[in-house]
Amino acid sequence: MEDVTIIGGSFAGLAAALQLGRGRRQVTVLDSGLNRNRYAHEAHNIFGFDGVPPSQILATARAQIATYPMVKLIAAKAKTASGVPDAFTVTTDAGETITSRRLLLAYGITDEFPAIPGFAEAWGKTVIHCPFCHGYEVAGQRWALLYAGAPALHALALYRDWTDQLTLILDGHQLEPEIRSKILASGIAIEDGKLTAIDQVNGMVKAVTLDNGKTLALDALFAHPRNRPSANLHEQLGLVTSETFTGSMITVEGMQQSSRPGIFAAGDLATGMHSVTISTHAGSMAAIGLQQSMLKGF
């Protein structure tokens, strides 16, 4: 029996695996190989790896973790999960069964791209969701935000740290007159039309078209598409979830403990703040929580 089965081998899962391996715990990591940020050319704000492709960072992490004999990395997708502390069972799509004392869910989320030509092609490059991750490369250029709800208004204020060329695309939504007046008075333009197409070349946005026929020249489009967990194991396990701005997340407490004993969650699956640095930190915190939960009392 393993000490921990980690489901998901991206940034959160591998950070936990490294720490648990160094803690001399027997760990199996199941990974489908579909990390959420595989669309991005570069990852940023990662100390020592700023500007390095996510795939390269993950490959380096796997190579380092492979030196710890306590950790097994398996290319497989978890199909079912069940059990209680000290007796969890996970089955894979290859028919393998893994038993462990604890579980860490780190399988992340999947973005649901709107059916807008050019959106998927530019996602993670110049159609982006996080200014801290990608804003520096397009600073001072023409930005637009695709409105998807009230939190977007906070984002507009944040974006002004990078550029003063801002447009809010309401995409068919309505604003209170007072809020609209404040935005316009701040120097931010507002377009009421719905986004219908993105003109891009190799992922680089050139312009967007609205349903009123208007075309806006742009260099970056910030968008927050709906997302969903990449698997349903949290549902199988009956974990409590909560709603976020764009989807749902597993509810966790200190040290990434879920609503059920022995089951922890980390990464984009367990936070509304999606970034590599936050996911990596959460994975390390989960590893500490997992290690502590298995200590024998005196």
XYZ file of C-alpha atoms in Angstrom:
298
model
C 0.000 0.000 0.000
C 1.175 3.507 -0.876
C 1.207 6.344 1.612
C -0.277 8.801 -0.909
C -1.831 8.585 -4.336
C -1.558 11.903 -6.170
C -4.008 12.289 -9.039
C -2.606 14.896 -11.388
C 1.068 15.429 -12.214
C 1.277 19.088 -13.134
C 2.673 21.856 -10.923
C 0.670 21.198 -7.752
C 0.929 17.423 -7.960
C 4.659 17.372 -8.672
C 5.424 19.913 -5.940
C 3.645 17.639 -3.473
C 5.365 14.533 -4.838
C 8.813 16.083 -4.443
C 8.207 17.088 -0.862
C 6.638 13.758 0.085
C 9.457 11.874 -1.599
C 11.981 13.813 0.446
C 9.831 12.988 3.463
C 10.440 9.301 2.658
C 6.797 8.584 1.904
C 5.716 6.025 -0.682
C 3.894 7.973 -3.409
C 2.270 7.203 -6.753
C 1.521 10.073 -9.137
C -1.022 9.521 -11.912
C -0.803 12.009 -14.764
C -2.715 12.309 -18.049
C -0.132 14.777 -19.441
C -2.678 17.514 -20.160
C -1.505 20.389 -17.967
C -3.792 23.400 -18.240
C -1.076 25.845 -19.342
C 0.182 23.659 -22.199
C -1.104 26.346 -24.586
C 1.357 28.963 -23.319
C 4.755 29.476 -24.945
C 6.300 30.562 -21.640
C 5.571 30.499 -17.919
C 6.408 33.473 -15.720
C 6.886 34.479 -12.087
C 8.538 31.131 -11.322
C 11.783 31.784 -9.500
C 14.627 30.366 -11.570
C 12.368 29.453 -14.499
C 10.944 32.786 -15.656
C 10.248 32.662 -19.393
C 10.713 28.885 -19.666
C 8.040 26.802 -21.489
C 5.739 24.967 -19.045
C 6.525 21.633 -20.693
C 10.240 22.146 -20.036
C 9.660 23.059 -16.391
C 7.522 19.962 -15.865
C 10.062 17.744 -17.624
C 12.800 19.061 -15.332
C 10.616 18.448 -12.284
C 9.852 14.874 -13.346
C 13.528 14.145 -13.918
C 14.411 15.439 -10.460
C 11.574 13.552 -8.779
C 12.577 10.354 -10.571
C 15.746 10.286 -8.453
C 13.623 9.532 -5.372
C 12.842 5.804 -5.343
C 9.832 6.320 -3.090
C 7.940 8.170 -5.838
C 6.425 6.438 -8.868
C 5.291 8.521 -11.858
C 2.673 6.743 -13.956
C 1.257 8.062 -17.237
C -2.391 7.155 -16.681
C -5.756 8.697 -15.937
C -7.620 7.905 -12.733
C -11.045 6.465 -13.475
C -12.508 5.839 -10.010
C -11.660 6.751 -6.430
C -13.219 5.488 -3.213
C -12.457 4.494 0.352
C -11.611 5.936 3.745
C -8.392 6.973 5.484
C -5.788 4.201 5.361
C -7.869 2.343 2.768
C -8.341 4.425 -0.374
C -8.587 2.738 -3.766
C -7.974 4.324 -7.152
C -8.425 2.553 -10.470
C -6.884 3.773 -13.729
C -8.068 3.734 -17.315
C -5.539 0.958 -17.900
C -7.243 -1.254 -15.315
C -4.606 -0.868 -12.598
C -5.686 -0.626 -8.950
C -3.728 1.467 -6.447
C -4.367 1.487 -2.700
C -3.091 4.174 -0.366
C -3.510 5.714 3.045
C -4.219 9.208 1.696
C -5.347 10.937 -1.509
C -4.306 14.214 -3.106
C -6.509 15.498 -5.916
C -4.520 17.777 -8.205
C -6.063 17.106 -11.606
C -6.802 20.756 -12.279
C -9.452 22.284 -14.472
C -10.353 22.411 -18.160
C -11.201 25.691 -19.858
C -14.345 25.681 -21.998
C -13.501 27.897 -24.952
C -16.354 29.850 -26.525
C -17.166 29.058 -30.153
C -15.428 32.196 -31.387
C -13.041 31.835 -34.350
C -9.485 32.513 -33.237
C -10.123 32.174 -29.489
C -8.629 28.706 -28.989
C -5.726 29.431 -31.339
C -4.656 32.502 -29.333
C -5.462 31.184 -25.835
C -2.455 31.307 -23.524
C -0.545 33.538 -25.938
C -2.368 36.850 -26.430
C -5.859 35.790 -25.368
C -5.008 35.540 -21.707
C -6.513 35.586 -18.226
C -3.736 36.812 -15.911
C -1.762 40.055 -16.246
C 0.859 38.845 -13.770
C 1.493 35.808 -15.955
C 1.529 37.443 -19.398
C 1.001 41.199 -19.069
C 4.626 42.273 -19.103
C 5.160 41.094 -22.680
C 2.284 43.261 -23.965
C 2.690 46.207 -21.581
C 1.873 49.614 -23.015
C -0.074 48.090 -25.890
C -3.766 47.899 -26.814
C -5.716 45.704 -24.391
C -9.356 44.744 -24.176
C -11.255 42.849 -21.486
C -14.127 40.574 -22.438
C -16.703 41.182 -19.722
C -17.972 38.070 -17.960
C -19.242 39.449 -14.655
C -18.739 42.005 -11.902
C -15.164 40.906 -10.936
C -14.080 42.224 -14.338
C -14.402 45.769 -13.021
C -11.645 45.141 -10.473
C -9.538 43.690 -13.277
C -9.809 46.921 -15.256
C -8.290 48.883 -12.408
C -5.490 46.316 -12.116
C -4.692 46.356 -15.830
C -3.888 50.059 -15.691
C -0.590 49.132 -14.023
C 0.440 47.737 -17.423
C -1.274 49.936 -20.013
C -3.477 52.983 -20.422
C -4.945 51.716 -23.720
C -7.927 49.804 -22.378
C -11.310 48.817 -23.807
C -14.101 46.954 -22.037
C -16.101 44.711 -24.400
C -19.456 44.144 -22.710
C -20.285 41.169 -24.945
C -24.015 41.843 -24.641
C -24.016 42.485 -20.880
C -25.357 45.625 -19.235
C -23.750 47.988 -16.719
C -25.390 50.253 -14.185
C -25.340 53.823 -15.571
C -23.266 55.073 -12.635
C -20.618 52.370 -13.093
C -20.539 52.958 -16.834
C -19.977 56.678 -16.311
C -17.109 56.053 -13.883
C -15.365 53.700 -16.315
C -15.661 56.149 -19.186
C -14.501 59.028 -16.985
C -11.345 57.035 -16.152
C -10.379 56.969 -19.816
C -11.382 53.372 -20.515
C -13.443 52.841 -23.664
C -16.584 50.682 -23.666
C -17.924 48.574 -26.538
C -21.422 47.104 -26.151
C -21.308 44.533 -28.954
C -20.763 40.791 -28.647
C -17.441 39.342 -29.676
C -17.820 37.281 -32.858
C -14.267 36.689 -34.148
C -10.601 37.160 -33.289
C -8.117 37.976 -36.025
C -4.849 36.332 -34.993
C -1.660 35.068 -36.586
C 0.126 32.206 -34.814
C -1.680 33.104 -31.617
C -0.906 36.821 -31.818
C -4.085 38.915 -31.728
C -4.358 41.619 -34.375
C -8.002 42.686 -34.033
C -11.446 41.535 -32.894
C -14.813 41.836 -34.596
C -18.119 42.558 -32.841
C -21.638 41.614 -33.874
C -22.384 45.241 -34.761
C -19.761 45.005 -37.489
C -17.172 47.042 -35.639
C -13.516 45.970 -35.707
C -11.086 46.870 -32.915
C -7.334 46.724 -33.412
C -5.844 44.948 -30.377
C -2.636 43.404 -29.095
C -4.086 41.453 -26.164
C -7.534 40.235 -25.154
C -8.165 39.295 -21.535
C -10.888 36.718 -21.097
C -12.168 34.416 -18.366
C -13.950 31.476 -20.004
C -15.981 29.036 -17.958
C -14.034 26.095 -16.639
C -14.752 22.745 -15.044
C -12.763 20.177 -13.066
C -10.794 17.895 -15.391
C -12.257 14.783 -13.742
C -15.227 13.887 -11.524
C -13.397 12.054 -8.740
C -14.346 14.749 -6.230
C -17.989 13.958 -7.006
C -17.393 10.236 -6.580
C -15.838 10.999 -3.197
C -18.641 13.348 -2.151
C -16.428 16.372 -1.493
C -17.830 19.807 -0.768
C -17.302 22.353 -3.549
C -17.878 26.096 -3.882
C -18.567 28.388 -6.817
C -15.985 30.731 -8.285
C -16.129 33.538 -10.828
C -15.800 31.086 -13.708
C -16.676 27.635 -12.368
C -16.350 25.553 -9.219
C -13.577 24.415 -6.903
C -13.056 21.873 -4.158
C -13.438 23.546 -0.783
C -10.301 23.186 1.332
C -9.181 24.326 4.750
C -5.706 24.856 6.181
C -3.005 22.645 4.649
C -5.345 21.900 1.705
C -7.539 19.458 3.628
C -10.854 18.752 1.864
C -14.208 18.156 3.541
C -13.369 14.462 3.989
C -10.594 13.148 6.247
C -7.592 11.820 4.403
C -8.383 13.604 1.142
C -6.506 16.746 0.172
C -6.767 18.969 -2.928
C -4.413 21.504 -4.500
C -3.828 23.560 -7.618
C -6.445 25.203 -9.841
C -8.901 22.555 -8.644
C -8.885 24.055 -5.156
C -8.581 27.821 -5.650
C -10.166 30.606 -7.648
C -6.751 32.243 -8.118
C -5.152 30.393 -11.004
C -1.386 30.644 -11.441
C 1.604 28.328 -11.472
C 3.145 29.902 -8.375
C -0.040 29.535 -6.335
C -0.505 25.945 -7.501
C 3.079 25.021 -6.632
C 2.760 26.567 -3.178
C -0.542 24.768 -2.573
C 1.021 21.457 -3.596
C 3.828 21.923 -1.089
C 1.350 22.867 1.623
C -0.743 19.798 0.846
C 2.359 17.612 1.176
C 2.993 18.968 4.662
C -0.652 18.384 5.581
C -0.542 14.845 4.208
C 2.679 14.037 6.047
C 1.298 15.369 9.319
C -1.971 13.466 8.909
C -0.043 10.179 8.829
C 2.115 10.746 11.896
C 1.791 8.233 14.712
C 0.871 9.645 18.093
C 2.856 9.112 21.265
